[in-house]
Short mmCIF file of C-alpha atoms and ligand atoms in Angstrom, two decimals:
data_model
loop_
_atom_site.label_atom_id
_atom_site.label_comp_id
_atom_site.label_asym_id
_atom_site.label_seq_id
_atom_site.Cartn_x
_atom_site.Cartn_y
_atom_site.Cartn_z
CA MET A 1 3.45 20.76 -34.41
CA VAL A 2 3.77 18.66 -31.26
CA THR A 3 4.01 19.62 -27.60
CA ILE A 4 7.22 19.18 -25.63
CA GLU A 5 5.73 16.15 -23.84
CA GLU A 6 4.63 14.58 -27.13
CA ALA A 7 8.06 15.11 -28.66
CA LEU A 8 9.81 13.55 -25.64
CA GLY A 9 7.29 10.70 -25.67
CA ILE A 10 8.03 9.94 -29.33
CA ILE A 11 11.77 9.80 -28.57
CA GLU A 12 11.20 7.61 -25.51
CA ASP A 13 8.92 5.21 -27.42
CA GLN A 14 11.43 4.35 -30.14
CA LYS A 15 12.08 0.62 -30.32
CA ILE A 16 15.79 0.02 -30.52
CA ASP A 17 18.01 -3.05 -30.79
CA LEU A 18 20.86 -2.18 -28.49
CA LYS A 19 24.39 -3.18 -29.46
CA THR A 20 26.83 -4.50 -26.90
CA GLU A 21 30.59 -4.70 -26.66
CA VAL A 22 33.37 -5.70 -24.29
CA ARG A 23 35.39 -2.77 -23.03
CA PRO A 24 38.50 -2.46 -20.89
CA LEU A 25 37.68 -1.37 -17.34
CA GLU A 26 39.50 1.95 -17.73
CA ALA A 27 37.47 2.83 -20.84
CA SER A 28 34.04 1.98 -19.42
CA LEU A 29 33.10 5.18 -17.61
CA GLY A 30 29.58 6.28 -18.53
CA TYR A 31 28.68 2.99 -20.23
CA ALA A 32 25.69 0.95 -19.06
CA LEU A 33 26.26 -2.69 -18.17
CA SER A 34 24.64 -5.13 -20.59
CA LYS A 35 24.67 -7.97 -18.05
CA ASN A 36 24.17 -8.37 -14.32
CA ILE A 37 27.40 -8.49 -12.36
CA ILE A 38 27.68 -11.23 -9.75
CA SER A 39 30.30 -11.02 -7.05
CA PRO A 40 32.81 -13.88 -7.50
CA PHE A 41 33.89 -13.65 -3.86
CA ASP A 42 33.19 -11.85 -0.59
CA VAL A 43 34.33 -8.23 -0.33
CA PRO A 44 36.38 -7.89 1.76
CA GLU A 45 37.61 -11.42 1.24
CA PHE A 46 39.07 -11.60 4.74
CA ASP A 47 38.65 -9.78 8.05
CA ASN A 48 41.09 -6.89 7.99
CA SER A 49 42.15 -3.96 10.07
CA ALA A 50 40.51 -0.56 9.63
CA MET A 51 43.34 1.13 11.53
CA ASP A 52 47.04 1.23 12.13
CA GLY A 53 47.25 -0.26 15.62
CA TYR A 54 47.24 -3.62 17.37
CA ALA A 55 45.22 -6.80 16.80
CA LEU A 56 44.15 -8.21 20.14
CA SER A 57 43.17 -11.67 21.29
CA GLY A 58 40.82 -11.50 24.26
CA LEU A 59 39.58 -8.29 25.91
CA TYR A 60 42.18 -6.88 28.31
CA GLN A 61 44.17 -3.73 28.81
CA GLU A 62 47.56 -5.46 28.65
CA TYR A 63 48.91 -7.90 26.05
CA ARG A 64 52.07 -9.80 25.14
CA LEU A 65 53.32 -8.35 21.85
CA VAL A 66 54.25 -11.28 19.59
CA GLY A 67 54.79 -9.88 16.09
CA GLU A 68 53.64 -7.73 13.22
CA VAL A 69 51.36 -8.02 10.18
CA ALA A 70 51.35 -5.50 7.33
CA ALA A 71 48.92 -4.97 4.42
CA GLY A 72 49.49 -7.69 1.83
CA ASP A 73 51.18 -10.14 4.23
CA SER A 74 50.04 -13.65 3.40
CA THR A 75 51.44 -15.55 6.38
CA ILE A 76 48.73 -17.03 8.54
CA ILE A 77 49.14 -15.98 12.14
CA SER A 78 47.08 -17.33 14.99
CA LEU A 79 46.97 -15.50 18.32
CA ASN A 80 46.69 -17.05 21.74
CA ASP A 81 44.56 -15.45 24.41
CA GLY A 82 46.31 -12.36 25.82
CA GLU A 83 48.53 -11.87 22.76
CA ALA A 84 48.65 -8.92 20.36
CA VAL A 85 50.40 -8.09 17.11
CA ARG A 86 51.25 -4.78 15.52
CA ILE A 87 48.89 -4.36 12.54
CA PHE A 88 48.39 -1.87 9.72
CA THR A 89 45.34 -0.69 7.80
CA GLY A 90 44.13 -3.30 5.31
CA ALA A 91 46.23 -6.13 6.78
CA LYS A 92 44.51 -9.45 7.33
CA VAL A 93 43.77 -9.82 11.03
CA PRO A 94 45.30 -12.92 12.65
CA GLU A 95 43.05 -15.78 13.69
CA ASN A 96 41.46 -15.31 17.13
CA THR A 97 41.61 -11.51 16.85
CA MET A 98 38.81 -10.00 18.89
CA ALA A 99 39.44 -6.31 18.23
CA VAL A 100 41.94 -3.85 16.85
CA MET A 101 42.99 -0.92 19.01
CA MET A 102 44.17 2.20 17.21
CA GLN A 103 47.79 2.98 17.93
CA GLU A 104 46.99 6.45 19.31
CA LYS A 105 45.35 4.78 22.31
CA THR A 106 48.27 2.49 23.19
CA SER A 107 51.78 2.43 24.58
CA VAL A 108 54.45 -0.25 24.44
CA LYS A 109 57.06 -1.08 27.03
CA ASP A 110 59.49 -3.91 26.33
CA LYS A 111 57.27 -6.58 24.81
CA THR A 112 54.11 -5.49 26.60
CA LEU A 113 51.27 -3.52 25.01
CA PHE A 114 49.19 -1.25 27.27
CA LEU A 115 45.81 0.12 26.17
CA ASP A 116 44.37 3.45 27.35
CA GLU A 117 40.89 1.94 27.34
CA MET A 118 39.18 -1.45 27.25
CA PRO A 119 38.70 -2.78 23.69
CA LYS A 120 35.25 -3.69 22.38
CA VAL A 121 34.48 -6.87 20.47
CA GLY A 122 34.88 -6.38 16.71
CA GLN A 123 36.24 -2.86 17.09
CA ASN A 124 38.12 -1.56 14.02
CA ILE A 125 37.77 -4.86 12.14
CA ARG A 126 36.37 -4.74 8.61
CA LYS A 127 34.48 -7.99 8.39
CA LYS A 128 34.76 -10.49 5.54
CA GLY A 129 31.72 -9.96 3.29
CA GLY A 130 30.97 -6.60 4.92
CA GLN A 131 30.41 -4.94 1.52
CA LEU A 132 29.45 -7.83 -0.76
CA VAL A 133 28.95 -11.55 -0.39
CA GLU A 134 29.93 -14.15 -2.97
CA GLY A 135 27.12 -14.78 -5.49
CA GLN A 136 25.39 -11.48 -4.76
CA VAL A 137 24.12 -9.34 -7.66
CA VAL A 138 26.42 -6.32 -7.45
CA PHE A 139 24.90 -4.37 -10.34
CA GLU A 140 21.92 -5.09 -12.50
CA LYS A 141 22.03 -4.81 -16.26
CA GLY A 142 21.61 -1.16 -17.19
CA HIS A 143 23.65 0.19 -14.30
CA ILE A 144 25.65 3.19 -15.50
CA LEU A 145 29.30 2.94 -14.61
CA ASN A 146 30.39 5.93 -12.53
CA PRO A 147 33.89 6.22 -10.99
CA PRO A 148 33.06 4.25 -7.80
CA SER A 149 31.49 1.51 -9.95
CA LEU A 150 34.78 1.22 -11.85
CA ALA A 151 36.58 0.87 -8.51
CA LEU A 152 34.14 -1.81 -7.40
CA MET A 153 34.55 -3.73 -10.66
CA GLY A 154 38.30 -3.47 -10.27
CA SER A 155 38.07 -4.77 -6.72
CA LEU A 156 36.24 -7.81 -8.10
CA GLY A 157 39.19 -8.41 -10.40
CA ARG A 158 37.36 -7.41 -13.58
CA SER A 159 39.61 -5.98 -16.28
CA GLU A 160 36.88 -5.98 -18.94
CA LEU A 161 33.16 -5.31 -18.85
CA GLU A 162 30.25 -6.15 -21.13
CA VAL A 163 28.41 -2.93 -21.82
CA PHE A 164 25.92 -1.42 -24.24
CA SER A 165 27.70 0.39 -27.05
CA LYS A 166 27.31 4.11 -27.38
CA PRO A 167 25.87 5.54 -30.59
CA ARG A 168 28.10 6.89 -33.33
CA VAL A 169 27.25 10.50 -33.98
CA ASN A 170 27.85 12.62 -37.05
CA ILE A 171 27.34 16.36 -37.26
CA ILE A 172 26.34 18.42 -40.28
CA THR A 173 26.22 22.19 -40.22
CA THR A 174 24.45 24.05 -43.00
CA GLY A 175 24.66 27.63 -44.17
CA ASN A 176 26.29 29.65 -46.95
CA GLU A 177 27.16 32.32 -44.40
CA LEU A 178 29.32 30.04 -42.26
CA VAL A 179 33.10 30.19 -42.14
CA LYS A 180 35.31 27.98 -40.04
CA PRO A 181 36.95 29.83 -37.11
CA GLY A 182 40.54 30.70 -37.92
CA GLN A 183 39.76 31.33 -41.61
CA PRO A 184 39.33 34.80 -43.15
CA LYS A 185 35.70 35.81 -43.64
CA LEU A 186 33.93 38.24 -45.92
CA GLU A 187 31.27 40.88 -45.30
CA GLY A 188 27.99 39.18 -44.42
CA GLN A 189 29.63 35.95 -43.32
CA ILE A 190 29.80 34.66 -39.75
CA TYR A 191 31.88 32.07 -38.03
CA GLU A 192 30.39 28.61 -37.67
CA SER A 193 29.87 27.97 -33.99
CA ASN A 194 27.04 25.49 -33.45
CA SER A 195 29.16 22.44 -34.15
CA TYR A 196 31.45 23.41 -31.26
CA ALA A 197 28.52 23.60 -28.86
CA ILE A 198 27.23 20.26 -30.11
CA SER A 199 30.56 18.45 -30.02
CA GLY A 200 31.25 20.04 -26.62
CA ALA A 201 27.91 18.89 -25.24
CA LEU A 202 28.55 15.42 -26.64
CA GLN A 203 31.86 15.31 -24.81
CA GLN A 204 30.25 16.70 -21.67
CA PHE A 205 28.07 13.60 -21.49
CA GLY A 206 30.64 11.03 -22.58
CA PHE A 207 29.83 10.90 -26.29
CA GLU A 208 31.91 11.91 -29.25
CA HIS A 209 31.31 12.75 -32.83
CA HIS A 210 32.75 10.67 -35.58
CA GLN A 211 32.52 13.09 -38.47
CA LYS A 212 31.70 16.77 -38.92
CA THR A 213 30.68 18.23 -42.28
CA GLN A 214 29.86 21.76 -43.38
CA ILE A 215 27.34 22.00 -46.24
CA GLN A 216 26.29 24.95 -48.37
CA ASP A 217 22.62 25.88 -48.74
CA ASP A 218 22.11 23.89 -51.90
CA PHE A 219 19.60 21.09 -52.31
CA GLU A 220 21.86 18.61 -54.13
CA ALA A 221 24.78 19.27 -51.77
CA THR A 222 22.51 18.86 -48.73
CA LYS A 223 21.02 15.64 -50.07
CA ALA A 224 24.43 14.18 -50.88
CA GLY A 225 25.91 15.33 -47.57
CA ILE A 226 23.11 13.71 -45.60
CA GLN A 227 23.43 10.48 -47.59
CA THR A 228 27.16 10.23 -46.86
CA ALA A 229 26.83 11.18 -43.20
CA LEU A 230 24.06 8.63 -42.62
CA GLU A 231 26.29 5.80 -43.80
CA SER A 232 28.67 6.06 -40.86
CA CYS A 233 26.52 6.93 -37.86
CA ASP A 234 23.64 5.93 -35.63
CA VAL A 235 22.61 9.50 -34.92
CA LEU A 236 22.96 12.39 -37.33
CA ILE A 237 22.71 15.87 -35.84
CA ILE A 238 22.12 18.60 -38.39
CA SER A 239 22.25 22.28 -37.56
CA GLY A 240 20.29 24.86 -39.51
CA GLY A 241 18.38 24.77 -42.78
CA ILE A 242 15.30 23.19 -41.20
CA SER A 243 13.18 26.34 -41.00
CA VAL A 244 10.86 27.72 -43.64
CA GLY A 245 13.28 29.98 -45.54
CA ASP A 246 13.93 29.65 -49.26
CA TYR A 247 17.40 28.29 -48.49
CA ASP A 248 16.29 25.66 -45.99
CA PHE A 249 16.82 22.36 -47.79
CA VAL A 250 17.27 19.93 -44.93
CA LYS A 251 13.72 18.61 -44.59
CA GLN A 252 13.31 17.81 -48.26
CA SER A 253 16.79 16.28 -48.39
CA LEU A 254 15.95 14.02 -45.49
CA GLU A 255 12.77 12.87 -47.20
CA GLU A 256 14.68 12.12 -50.39
CA ASN A 257 17.15 10.07 -48.36
CA GLY A 258 14.30 7.91 -47.05
CA VAL A 259 14.30 9.35 -43.54
CA ASN A 260 10.83 9.17 -41.99
CA GLU A 261 9.67 12.18 -40.06
CA LEU A 262 8.68 11.41 -36.46
CA PHE A 263 7.95 14.99 -35.55
CA TYR A 264 8.59 18.42 -36.99
CA LYS A 265 8.09 21.63 -35.00
CA VAL A 266 7.66 21.69 -31.28
CA PHE A 267 5.45 24.18 -29.45
CA GLN A 268 8.27 25.76 -27.44
CA LYS A 269 10.65 28.67 -27.30
CA PRO A 270 13.40 28.51 -28.32
CA GLY A 271 13.68 25.69 -30.82
CA LYS A 272 10.33 25.58 -32.59
CA PRO A 273 11.64 24.28 -35.94
CA LEU A 274 13.03 21.06 -34.50
CA TYR A 275 12.89 17.91 -36.61
CA PHE A 276 13.26 14.29 -35.52
CA GLY A 277 13.29 11.39 -37.97
CA ARG A 278 14.34 7.80 -38.40
CA LYS A 279 15.64 5.60 -41.18
CA ASP A 280 15.87 1.95 -40.10
CA ASN A 281 18.04 2.04 -37.00
CA LYS A 282 19.47 5.48 -37.67
CA PHE A 283 18.07 8.66 -36.16
CA VAL A 284 18.24 12.23 -37.35
CA PHE A 285 17.78 15.42 -35.40
CA ALA A 286 17.69 18.60 -37.43
CA LEU A 287 18.24 21.40 -34.95
CA PRO A 288 17.34 25.00 -35.63
CA GLY A 289 20.36 27.04 -36.67
CA ASN A 290 20.05 29.74 -34.04
CA PRO A 291 22.84 28.92 -31.59
CA ALA A 292 20.83 28.99 -28.34
CA SER A 293 17.95 27.05 -29.93
CA SER A 294 20.25 24.41 -31.27
CA LEU A 295 22.02 23.77 -27.96
CA THR A 296 18.76 23.90 -25.98
CA CYS A 297 17.30 21.25 -28.27
CA PHE A 298 20.41 19.15 -27.81
CA TYR A 299 20.03 19.10 -24.02
CA VAL A 300 16.28 18.57 -24.04
CA TYR A 301 15.79 16.13 -26.96
CA VAL A 302 19.04 14.78 -28.38
CA LEU A 303 20.56 13.77 -25.05
CA PRO A 304 17.60 11.51 -24.06
CA LEU A 305 17.93 9.67 -27.38
CA LEU A 306 21.69 9.26 -26.95
CA HIS A 307 21.09 7.91 -23.45
CA LYS A 308 18.42 5.53 -24.72
CA LEU A 309 20.72 4.25 -27.47
CA SER A 310 23.37 3.68 -24.79
CA GLY A 311 21.07 1.41 -22.79
CA TYR A 312 20.37 3.93 -20.03
CA ARG A 313 17.16 3.32 -18.15
CA ARG A 314 16.78 6.93 -17.10
CA THR A 315 17.38 9.28 -19.98
CA GLY A 316 18.06 12.96 -20.36
CA LEU A 317 18.91 15.52 -17.74
CA PRO A 318 16.87 15.27 -14.55
CA THR A 319 14.66 18.20 -13.62
CA TYR A 320 15.14 19.80 -10.22
CA GLN A 321 13.18 22.57 -8.58
CA PHE A 322 14.84 25.59 -7.07
CA PRO A 323 13.46 28.89 -5.79
CA ILE A 324 13.58 31.74 -8.26
CA LYS A 325 15.35 34.91 -7.11
CA HIS A 326 12.86 37.33 -8.64
CA GLY A 327 9.40 37.53 -10.16
CA TYR A 328 9.07 36.20 -13.72
CA GLU A 329 6.21 35.94 -16.17
CA ASN A 330 6.43 33.94 -19.38
CA ARG A 331 5.04 36.25 -22.03
CA PHE A 332 6.54 34.42 -25.00
CA GLY A 333 3.23 32.71 -25.82
CA ARG A 334 4.89 29.28 -25.73
CA PRO A 335 6.33 27.04 -23.02
CA SER A 336 9.89 28.26 -22.67
CA PHE A 337 13.34 27.07 -21.78
CA LEU A 338 15.16 29.99 -20.21
CA LYS A 339 18.83 30.70 -19.98
CA ALA A 340 19.39 31.03 -16.27
CA ALA A 341 21.99 30.82 -13.55
CA ILE A 342 21.74 29.18 -10.18
CA LEU A 343 23.83 30.70 -7.46
CA ASP A 344 23.52 30.10 -3.71
CA GLY A 345 20.46 27.94 -4.32
CA LYS A 346 18.51 30.65 -6.17
CA VAL A 347 17.73 30.84 -9.86
CA GLU A 348 18.17 34.02 -11.81
CA VAL A 349 16.74 34.29 -15.31
CA LEU A 350 19.41 36.01 -17.37
CA ASP A 351 19.11 38.93 -19.76
CA GLY A 352 19.32 37.88 -23.40
CA GLN A 353 16.68 35.21 -23.96
CA GLY A 354 16.78 35.48 -27.77
CA SER A 355 17.20 32.28 -29.79
CA SER A 356 20.54 33.47 -31.11
CA MET A 357 21.92 34.56 -27.74
CA ILE A 358 24.55 32.08 -26.82
CA GLN A 359 26.39 34.52 -24.53
CA SER A 360 23.70 34.37 -21.83
CA MET A 361 23.63 30.58 -22.09
CA ALA A 362 27.42 30.53 -21.79
CA LYS A 363 27.35 32.59 -18.60
CA GLY A 364 24.50 30.62 -17.04
CA ASN A 365 24.45 27.07 -15.82
CA VAL A 366 20.83 25.95 -16.02
CA LEU A 367 17.97 25.69 -18.44
CA ALA A 368 14.92 26.79 -16.52
CA PHE A 369 11.45 25.88 -17.68
CA VAL A 370 8.28 27.95 -17.53
CA ASP A 371 4.93 27.08 -19.02
CA ASP A 372 3.13 29.35 -21.42
CA GLY A 373 1.74 32.25 -19.33
CA GLU A 374 3.22 30.94 -16.08
CA LYS A 375 3.79 33.69 -13.53
CA LEU A 376 6.28 33.23 -10.72
CA THR A 377 6.99 35.44 -7.74
CA ALA A 378 10.32 35.53 -5.90
CA GLY A 379 10.79 32.34 -3.90
CA ASP A 380 8.46 30.21 -6.08
CA LEU A 381 9.98 26.98 -7.33
CA ILE A 382 11.14 26.90 -10.93
CA ARG A 383 11.98 23.72 -12.84
CA CYS A 384 15.61 23.49 -13.93
CA LYS A 385 17.99 21.24 -15.77
CA LEU A 386 21.61 21.69 -14.78
CA ILE A 387 23.67 22.08 -17.93
CA SER A 388 27.10 22.94 -16.53
P1 AMP B 1 18.84 28.66 -40.09
O1 AMP B 1 18.15 27.75 -39.10
O2 AMP B 1 19.72 27.93 -41.01
O3 AMP B 1 17.83 29.53 -40.77
O4 AMP B 1 19.76 29.61 -39.23
C1 AMP B 1 19.21 30.48 -38.25
C2 AMP B 1 20.27 31.41 -37.72
O5 AMP B 1 21.29 30.66 -37.11
C3 AMP B 1 20.96 32.24 -38.78
O6 AMP B 1 21.21 33.52 -38.24
C4 AMP B 1 22.24 31.50 -39.03
O7 AMP B 1 23.27 32.33 -39.52
C5 AMP B 1 22.56 30.97 -37.67
N1 AMP B 1 23.33 29.75 -37.77
C6 AMP B 1 22.96 28.63 -38.44
N2 AMP B 1 23.88 27.67 -38.34
C7 AMP B 1 24.86 28.19 -37.57
C8 AMP B 1 26.10 27.67 -37.10
N3 AMP B 1 26.49 26.42 -37.39
N4 AMP B 1 26.87 28.47 -36.33
C9 AMP B 1 26.45 29.72 -36.01
N5 AMP B 1 25.30 30.26 -36.42
C10 AMP B 1 24.51 29.50 -37.20
MG1 MG B 2 20.65 28.48 -42.73
#
C-alpha cells in the first residue's frame, strides 16, 4: 500500500521517450509543442489602424481629405503634412501618419475633415511589432496549444505544427455481471457503465480510446484480453477485477503478461484497490470496478500520466482552494476524495459518498480532498479539483 503522494510520485517519475508528429493546425488543440516556435516576422507586420476613422498627417483639427485605404489594400500611400485619408480597422496606415482619429469624433464637409478634438501622437495606431518581433521565441517547447495559441500560430502563417503525440489508450472492462446498455439483461446482471465514464473523461481532456473490450471473469480470458489490448496501445485502462475477490483475475493476468507492478493499493477512499504497472513503454492502470472509485482514480492518477505522455510539463488537474459551505469531518479513516459541488464560490459536500455512487458525482462538479481525520468548519478552505 502506498500513500496518495507516493503513488503520484511514482507516476511523475516514470522515464518516457516522447513521440512527436506533425499535425495540421486545426487538429492541434491540446497538443504540446515539441519545438520552440520562433516568429518569422513582426506581428503586426505593419502599422495599422485600430479604428474605423481617418489617418492624419501632422497634428491639427482640420485636414485635406485625399483618399481612402481599406483593410487588405496593398497600395503604398504617403501623406503630406495636413492631409488625411479615410481608413478602416486593420488597414495599413499610410506613410507619415501621425495618428488615427475615430470616425465618431469627426465631420466632413466637401473635401475637408474636421476633428472634434486634437489628435495625439500614435493614437489608434497598432504598431508594427507591437505583439511579436521577428526572431522572438513565441512559445517554448512544451507549450500546450489552447485556442488563442492556434490563432497565433495561424497568424504566423503556420499550417502545420510539430507536437508531442498523444498516447493511444485502450479500455478493458471486466465482470460477468456486465451487460452492454441497450441489450436485454437477466436477474443479477447490471449494465456496464464505467467505460462510458472513462471514455467520456478521455474526451473531456482531449484524448480518445482506440479499442474497448468487455471480458468475463475468467483467468484465461482476462490474460488473453490483456495481451491483445496491450499490443495496440500506450496506456491500458482496466476496470474491475483488481480487488481481492475470488473472481478478480486482473492482477495475476497482468503479471503473466510481463507487466511490472509499480504500485498496488493506495491509502485513500475511494479507490483503494488501484493498480499501476508498466511493460516496456506501455502503462497499465487497473481501476477499481466501483463506478465512483474508477472515475475518481482516472482524474487523480490516470490523467497525470496521460498528460506526461503527451509532453505536458504540468500534469493532472490543478488543485484550488475554496471555502466550504458547512462543517465537515473526515471519519472514513483514510484521506478522501469527496464528491462535491461548488456553487457561488462555496463547496458543498454531497450526500452519497459511497464508492459505487456515481449519481452524486454526476450532479457535482468537483472532487474535494480531505485528509484522514481532517475537521473543517464552515468557511474553512477545502482543496478541490474541478472535474466539470
Ligand atoms: P470489482 O472491482 O470488479 O469487484 O467491481 C466492484 C463493483 O463495481 C461491483 O459492484 C461491480 O458490479 C461494479 N462494476 C465493475 N465494473 C463495472 C462497470 N464496468 N460498470 C459498472 N459497474 C461495474
Ligand atoms: Mg468484478
